[in-house]
């Protein structure tokens, strides 16, 4: 006796296992990355959630990792490296979004001088320097440009290197850092957990 595989039609958001029948090519446009076609029948080439676009009649399998959002939204907490300083703003390249590590992220954020601290900041370089790693909140999004804020105790610089010798600066005051190697003092808008960040980052 031959047991025929189940030919149950695929349903949106159901779990599909590798090799599972999903439908026929007359019905759906199969995704090349996550499905394969044999004699007009579509099968899952990986395990994940079935995603059917009713309008375009497209079918694909999405893994849970892909379901994990990797885009930036207002209210997100991001960690990024300061790439440049301007007179009234800085540019940041995001390294993590909500504790998820981003590789080769092309997201860029800006912080205006008025959104750095509750206290008055006269010059950007009294708060940040290039190569600082900072934690910030996303305030606004406008055509892939993000406006960030570091106002608040937990936001600001979490790691900074001495601008003279490159050693990691140690916290010696509210917004004051000292280089243990060359003795130089520098100012920053630091987060409460400066250089003691304990969050576990996820891929
Ligand atoms: Zn130094």
GROMACS .gro file of C-alpha atoms and ligand atoms in nm:
model
  204
    1UNK     CA    1   0.000   0.000   0.000
    2UNK     CA    2   0.130   0.342  -0.092
    3UNK     CA    3   0.061   0.621   0.154
    4UNK     CA    4   0.009   0.939  -0.039
    5UNK     CA    5   0.134   1.256   0.120
    6UNK     CA    6  -0.138   1.484   0.247
    7UNK     CA    7  -0.260   1.726  -0.019
    8UNK     CA    8  -0.423   1.962   0.224
    9UNK     CA    9  -0.421   2.314   0.082
   10UNK     CA   10  -0.189   2.555   0.258
   11UNK     CA   11  -0.334   2.808   0.500
   12UNK     CA   12  -0.182   3.145   0.580
   13UNK     CA   13   0.016   3.143   0.910
   14UNK     CA   14   0.005   2.763   0.946
   15UNK     CA   15   0.334   2.588   1.011
   16UNK     CA   16   0.479   2.404   0.713
   17UNK     CA   17   0.754   2.143   0.738
   18UNK     CA   18   1.026   2.092   0.480
   19UNK     CA   19   0.883   1.889   0.193
   20UNK     CA   20   0.521   1.967   0.279
   21UNK     CA   21   0.275   2.011  -0.007
   22UNK     CA   22   0.149   2.368  -0.034
   23UNK     CA   23  -0.057   2.388  -0.352
   24UNK     CA   24  -0.026   2.397  -0.728
   25UNK     CA   25   0.130   2.650  -0.962
   26UNK     CA   26  -0.212   2.730  -1.110
   27UNK     CA   27  -0.302   2.857  -0.765
   28UNK     CA   28   0.010   3.033  -0.641
   29UNK     CA   29   0.325   3.202  -0.754
   30UNK     CA   30   0.586   3.008  -0.554
   31UNK     CA   31   0.872   3.186  -0.377
   32UNK     CA   32   1.206   3.063  -0.514
   33UNK     CA   33   1.392   3.084  -0.183
   34UNK     CA   34   1.153   2.893   0.040
   35UNK     CA   35   0.959   2.659  -0.191
   36UNK     CA   36   1.026   2.420  -0.477
   37UNK     CA   37   0.806   2.295  -0.759
   38UNK     CA   38   0.773   1.940  -0.886
   39UNK     CA   39   0.532   1.857  -1.168
   40UNK     CA   40   0.332   2.168  -1.104
   41UNK     CA   41   0.306   2.108  -0.731
   42UNK     CA   42   0.457   2.346  -0.477
   43UNK     CA   43   0.639   2.216  -0.169
   44UNK     CA   44   0.807   2.388   0.124
   45UNK     CA   45   1.187   2.383   0.106
   46UNK     CA   46   1.221   2.489   0.469
   47UNK     CA   47   1.024   2.475   0.792
   48UNK     CA   48   0.844   2.787   0.898
   49UNK     CA   49   0.520   2.981   0.874
   50UNK     CA   50   0.320   2.979   0.553
   51UNK     CA   51   0.271   3.327   0.417
   52UNK     CA   52   0.015   3.376   0.139
   53UNK     CA   53  -0.028   3.710  -0.032
   54UNK     CA   54  -0.388   3.690  -0.155
   55UNK     CA   55  -0.362   3.987  -0.384
   56UNK     CA   56  -0.052   3.873  -0.570
   57UNK     CA   57  -0.126   3.501  -0.519
   58UNK     CA   58   0.227   3.455  -0.387
   59UNK     CA   59   0.320   3.182  -0.141
   60UNK     CA   60   0.634   3.162   0.072
   61UNK     CA   61   0.765   3.014   0.395
   62UNK     CA   62   0.894   3.255   0.655
   63UNK     CA   63   1.114   3.139   0.939
   64UNK     CA   64   1.062   3.272   1.288
   65UNK     CA   65   1.386   3.467   1.267
   66UNK     CA   66   1.250   3.653   0.968
   67UNK     CA   67   0.935   3.723   1.166
   68UNK     CA   68   1.153   3.895   1.427
   69UNK     CA   69   1.137   4.254   1.321
   70UNK     CA   70   1.458   4.414   1.203
   71UNK     CA   71   1.327   4.751   1.111
   72UNK     CA   72   1.331   5.058   1.328
   73UNK     CA   73   1.018   5.211   1.475
   74UNK     CA   74   0.943   5.510   1.693
   75UNK     CA   75   0.999   5.418   2.059
   76UNK     CA   76   1.271   5.161   1.986
   77UNK     CA   77   1.593   5.167   2.184
   78UNK     CA   78   1.900   5.153   1.963
   79UNK     CA   79   2.271   5.121   2.031
   80UNK     CA   80   2.500   5.277   1.780
   81UNK     CA   81   2.842   5.416   1.706
   82UNK     CA   82   2.891   5.787   1.658
   83UNK     CA   83   3.009   5.830   1.299
   84UNK     CA   84   3.029   6.206   1.268
   85UNK     CA   85   2.975   6.528   1.461
   86UNK     CA   86   2.818   6.837   1.314
   87UNK     CA   87   2.769   7.175   1.473
   88UNK     CA   88   2.424   7.094   1.610
   89UNK     CA   89   2.380   6.722   1.553
   90UNK     CA   90   2.558   6.388   1.538
   91UNK     CA   91   2.525   6.090   1.305
   92UNK     CA   92   2.496   5.736   1.437
   93UNK     CA   93   2.515   5.397   1.274
   94UNK     CA   94   2.289   5.149   1.455
   95UNK     CA   95   2.452   4.834   1.591
   96UNK     CA   96   2.151   4.697   1.773
   97UNK     CA   97   1.778   4.758   1.768
   98UNK     CA   98   1.592   4.646   2.080
   99UNK     CA   99   1.895   4.438   2.183
  100UNK     CA  100   1.912   4.255   1.852
  101UNK     CA  101   2.245   4.287   1.676
  102UNK     CA  102   2.233   4.433   1.327
  103UNK     CA  103   2.501   4.339   1.081
  104UNK     CA  104   2.583   4.585   0.807
  105UNK     CA  105   2.291   4.798   0.910
  106UNK     CA  106   2.237   5.091   0.683
  107UNK     CA  107   2.018   5.270   0.934
  108UNK     CA  108   2.138   5.612   1.035
  109UNK     CA  109   2.014   5.831   1.312
  110UNK     CA  110   2.061   6.192   1.412
  111UNK     CA  111   2.055   6.357   1.750
  112UNK     CA  112   1.998   6.728   1.771
  113UNK     CA  113   2.179   6.923   2.042
  114UNK     CA  114   1.845   6.996   2.214
  115UNK     CA  115   1.767   6.622   2.244
  116UNK     CA  116   2.087   6.518   2.424
  117UNK     CA  117   2.010   6.594   2.787
  118UNK     CA  118   1.775   6.769   3.026
  119UNK     CA  119   2.070   6.989   3.108
  120UNK     CA  120   2.185   7.256   2.868
  121UNK     CA  121   2.455   7.133   2.633
  122UNK     CA  122   2.647   7.411   2.470
  123UNK     CA  123   2.866   7.217   2.234
  124UNK     CA  124   2.802   6.876   2.083
  125UNK     CA  125   3.156   6.770   2.165
  126UNK     CA  126   3.087   6.818   2.537
  127UNK     CA  127   2.843   6.527   2.505
  128UNK     CA  128   2.973   6.296   2.233
  129UNK     CA  129   3.282   6.214   2.031
  130UNK     CA  130   3.333   6.006   1.716
  131UNK     CA  131   3.360   5.630   1.798
  132UNK     CA  132   3.152   5.664   2.118
  133UNK     CA  133   2.893   5.393   2.158
  134UNK     CA  134   2.563   5.534   2.266
  135UNK     CA  135   2.217   5.412   2.364
  136UNK     CA  136   1.931   5.625   2.233
  137UNK     CA  137   1.556   5.626   2.182
  138UNK     CA  138   1.394   5.667   1.840
  139UNK     CA  139   1.175   5.978   1.849
  140UNK     CA  140   1.080   6.030   1.487
  141UNK     CA  141   1.112   5.863   1.151
  142UNK     CA  142   1.115   6.049   0.826
  143UNK     CA  143   1.203   5.871   0.499
  144UNK     CA  144   1.451   5.631   0.662
  145UNK     CA  145   1.609   5.905   0.864
  146UNK     CA  146   1.568   5.862   1.237
  147UNK     CA  147   1.566   6.133   1.496
  148UNK     CA  148   1.704   6.008   1.826
  149UNK     CA  149   1.710   6.132   2.183
  150UNK     CA  150   1.945   6.060   2.474
  151UNK     CA  151   1.743   6.255   2.731
  152UNK     CA  152   1.707   6.038   3.043
  153UNK     CA  153   1.920   5.851   3.292
  154UNK     CA  154   1.962   5.530   3.094
  155UNK     CA  155   2.041   5.695   2.764
  156UNK     CA  156   2.368   5.840   2.643
  157UNK     CA  157   2.724   5.716   2.602
  158UNK     CA  158   2.781   5.357   2.720
  159UNK     CA  159   3.139   5.326   2.600
  160UNK     CA  160   3.398   5.588   2.511
  161UNK     CA  161   3.764   5.583   2.421
  162UNK     CA  162   4.018   5.851   2.507
  163UNK     CA  163   4.051   6.089   2.213
  164UNK     CA  164   4.426   6.115   2.277
  165UNK     CA  165   4.542   5.758   2.332
  166UNK     CA  166   4.239   5.538   2.265
  167UNK     CA  167   4.216   5.374   2.609
  168UNK     CA  168   3.869   5.313   2.752
  169UNK     CA  169   3.769   5.611   2.961
  170UNK     CA  170   3.662   5.557   3.323
  171UNK     CA  171   3.369   5.736   3.483
  172UNK     CA  172   3.483   5.982   3.750
  173UNK     CA  173   3.181   6.212   3.779
  174UNK     CA  174   2.827   6.268   3.656
  175UNK     CA  175   2.934   6.358   3.305
  176UNK     CA  176   3.306   6.336   3.348
  177UNK     CA  177   3.540   6.065   3.227
  178UNK     CA  178   3.910   6.011   3.285
  179UNK     CA  179   4.166   5.820   3.087
  180UNK     CA  180   4.348   5.571   3.315
  181UNK     CA  181   4.644   5.568   3.080
  182UNK     CA  182   4.723   5.929   2.991
  183UNK     CA  183   4.520   6.103   3.264
  184UNK     CA  184   4.319   6.319   3.027
  185UNK     CA  185   3.967   6.430   3.132
  186UNK     CA  186   3.677   6.434   2.888
  187UNK     CA  187   3.311   6.533   2.906
  188UNK     CA  188   3.024   6.317   2.784
  189UNK     CA  189   2.651   6.274   2.829
  190UNK     CA  190   2.680   5.928   2.980
  191UNK     CA  191   2.418   5.664   3.056
  192UNK     CA  192   2.380   5.544   3.417
  193UNK     CA  193   2.539   5.208   3.329
  194UNK     CA  194   2.837   5.357   3.146
  195UNK     CA  195   3.099   5.085   3.087
  196UNK     CA  196   2.894   4.838   3.295
  197UNK     CA  197   2.640   4.738   3.034
  198UNK     CA  198   2.496   4.404   3.132
  199UNK     CA  199   2.228   4.348   2.870
  200UNK     CA  200   2.261   4.036   2.667
  201UNK     CA  201   2.252   4.111   2.302
  202UNK     CA  202   2.074   3.873   2.067
  203UNK     CA  203   2.137   3.786   1.707
  204LIG    ZN1  204   4.428   5.859   2.710
   0.00000   0.00000   0.00000
